[in-house]
Coordinates of C-alpha atoms in Angstrom, one line a residue:
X1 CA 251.3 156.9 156.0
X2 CA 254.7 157.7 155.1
X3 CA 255.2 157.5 151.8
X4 CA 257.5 159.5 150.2
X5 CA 258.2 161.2 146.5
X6 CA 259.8 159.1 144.5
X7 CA 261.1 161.2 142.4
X8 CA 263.0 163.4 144.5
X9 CA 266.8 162.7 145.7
X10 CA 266.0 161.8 149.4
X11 CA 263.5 159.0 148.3
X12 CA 266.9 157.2 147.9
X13 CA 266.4 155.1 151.5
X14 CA 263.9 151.8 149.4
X15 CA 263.3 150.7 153.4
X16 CA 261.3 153.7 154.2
X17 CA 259.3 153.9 150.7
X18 CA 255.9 152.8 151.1
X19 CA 253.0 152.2 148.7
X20 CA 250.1 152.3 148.1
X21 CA 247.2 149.1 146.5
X22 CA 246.8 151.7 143.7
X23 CA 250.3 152.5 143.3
X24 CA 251.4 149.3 143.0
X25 CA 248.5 147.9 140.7
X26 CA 249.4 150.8 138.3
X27 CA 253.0 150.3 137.9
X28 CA 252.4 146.4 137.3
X29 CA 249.3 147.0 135.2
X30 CA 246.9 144.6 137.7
X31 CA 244.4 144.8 139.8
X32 CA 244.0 145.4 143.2
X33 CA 242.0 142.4 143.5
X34 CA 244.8 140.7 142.5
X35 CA 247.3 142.2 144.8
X36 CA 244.0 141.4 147.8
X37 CA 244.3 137.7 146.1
X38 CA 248.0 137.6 146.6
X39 CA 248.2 138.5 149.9
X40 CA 245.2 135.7 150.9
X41 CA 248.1 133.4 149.3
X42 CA 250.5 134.4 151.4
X43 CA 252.7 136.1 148.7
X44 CA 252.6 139.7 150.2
X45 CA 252.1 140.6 153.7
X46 CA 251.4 144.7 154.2
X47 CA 251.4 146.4 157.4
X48 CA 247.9 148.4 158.0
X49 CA 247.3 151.6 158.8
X50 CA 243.7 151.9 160.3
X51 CA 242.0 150.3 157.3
X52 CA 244.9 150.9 154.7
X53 CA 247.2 148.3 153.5
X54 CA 250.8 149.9 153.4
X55 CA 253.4 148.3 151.0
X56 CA 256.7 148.5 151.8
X57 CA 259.9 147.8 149.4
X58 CA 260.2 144.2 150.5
X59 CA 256.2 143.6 149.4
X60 CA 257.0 145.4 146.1
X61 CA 260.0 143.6 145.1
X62 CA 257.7 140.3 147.1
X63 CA 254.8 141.2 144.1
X64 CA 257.4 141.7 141.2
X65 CA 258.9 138.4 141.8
X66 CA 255.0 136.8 141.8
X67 CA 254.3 138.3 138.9
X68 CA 257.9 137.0 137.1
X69 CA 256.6 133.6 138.2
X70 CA 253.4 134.2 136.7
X71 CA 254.8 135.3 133.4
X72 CA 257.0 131.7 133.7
X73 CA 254.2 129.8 134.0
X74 CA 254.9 129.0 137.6
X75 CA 252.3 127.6 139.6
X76 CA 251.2 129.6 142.9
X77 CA 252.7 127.3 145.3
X78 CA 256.2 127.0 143.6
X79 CA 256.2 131.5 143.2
X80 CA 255.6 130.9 147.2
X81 CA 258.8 128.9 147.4
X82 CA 261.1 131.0 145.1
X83 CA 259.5 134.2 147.2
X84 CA 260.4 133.0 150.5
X85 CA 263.4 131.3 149.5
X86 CA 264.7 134.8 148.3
X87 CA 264.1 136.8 151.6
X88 CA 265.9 133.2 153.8
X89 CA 269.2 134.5 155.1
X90 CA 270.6 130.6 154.1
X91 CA 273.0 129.3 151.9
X92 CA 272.6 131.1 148.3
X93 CA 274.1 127.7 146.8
X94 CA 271.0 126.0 148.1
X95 CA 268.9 128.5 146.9
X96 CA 269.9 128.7 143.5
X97 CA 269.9 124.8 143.6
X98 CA 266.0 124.7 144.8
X99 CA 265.3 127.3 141.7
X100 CA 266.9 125.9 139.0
X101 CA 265.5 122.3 140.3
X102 CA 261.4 124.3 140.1
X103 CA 262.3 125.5 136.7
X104 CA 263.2 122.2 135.1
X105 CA 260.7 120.6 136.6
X106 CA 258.8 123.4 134.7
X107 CA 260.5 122.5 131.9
X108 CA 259.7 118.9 131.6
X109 CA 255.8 120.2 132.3
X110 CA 256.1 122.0 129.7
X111 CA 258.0 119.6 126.9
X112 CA 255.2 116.7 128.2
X113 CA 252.8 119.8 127.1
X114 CA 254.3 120.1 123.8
X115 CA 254.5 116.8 123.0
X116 CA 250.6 116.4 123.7
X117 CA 249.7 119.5 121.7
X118 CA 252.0 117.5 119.3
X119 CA 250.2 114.8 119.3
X120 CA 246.8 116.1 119.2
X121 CA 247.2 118.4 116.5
X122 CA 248.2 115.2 114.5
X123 CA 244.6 113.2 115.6
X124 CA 243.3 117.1 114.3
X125 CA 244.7 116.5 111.0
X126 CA 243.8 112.6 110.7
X127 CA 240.2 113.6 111.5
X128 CA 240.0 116.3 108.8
X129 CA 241.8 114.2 106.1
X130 CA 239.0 111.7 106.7
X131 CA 236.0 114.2 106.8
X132 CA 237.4 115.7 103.4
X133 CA 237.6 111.9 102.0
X134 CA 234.1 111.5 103.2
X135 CA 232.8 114.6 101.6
X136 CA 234.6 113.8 98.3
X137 CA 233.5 110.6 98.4
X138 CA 229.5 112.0 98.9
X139 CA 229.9 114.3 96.0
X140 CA 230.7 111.3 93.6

């Protein structure tokens, strides 16, 4: 494998950097598993050597755009779609337009979500006004 120090001056050249599963699950505080998962979904795609994965720059900046999904709410599919969409040599315009249409419809996910929390939390409180009636009612 050719990974090389990071810390030293000459590490500066990201496309010959490589990593390794445990590297990268410590400096994004996962699991390997989850990187393994990630990879079954397409997200990451390492190179082998023998029976070692080997991560390059593109899977590591691949994994911390997964995990900036992830932290958004986005589902699996639509991190797939950013992912890719980032590494496509096309029109950036079209690109940005794709993104910002994915996060609104996260947003409207997520304002139907607020509005049903909303709405149950009021049923929650119409419920425990009655039980409270009912009990003062029984202590009569």
């Amino acid at each position: 494998m050719t990974t090389l120090d990071r810390s030293t001056p000459d590490a500066r050249d990201v496309s010959q950097v490589t990593y390794t599963i445990t590297e990268l699950a410590q400096e994004f505080d996962i699991t390997p598993r989850a990187i393994r998962f990630y990879e079954d979904m397409g997200l990451l795609t390492p190179a082998r050597d023998g029976r070692n994965r080997v991560y390059t720059h593109r899977d590591r900046t691949r994994l911390k755009l997964t995990l900036r999904g992830k932290r958004l709410g986005l589902s699996l599919q639509e991190i797939k779609q950013l992912v890719d969409m980032y590494e496509s040599p096309s029109d950036t315009a079209q690109q940005l337009n794709a993104f910002l249409a994915i996060l609104q419809a996260h947003r409207d996910q997520l304002v139907q979500q607020m509005e049903d929390i909303r709405v149950t939390l009021e049923e929650i409180e119409q419920h425990e006004e009655r039980a409270r009636n009912l009990l003062a009612e029984a202590g009569r």
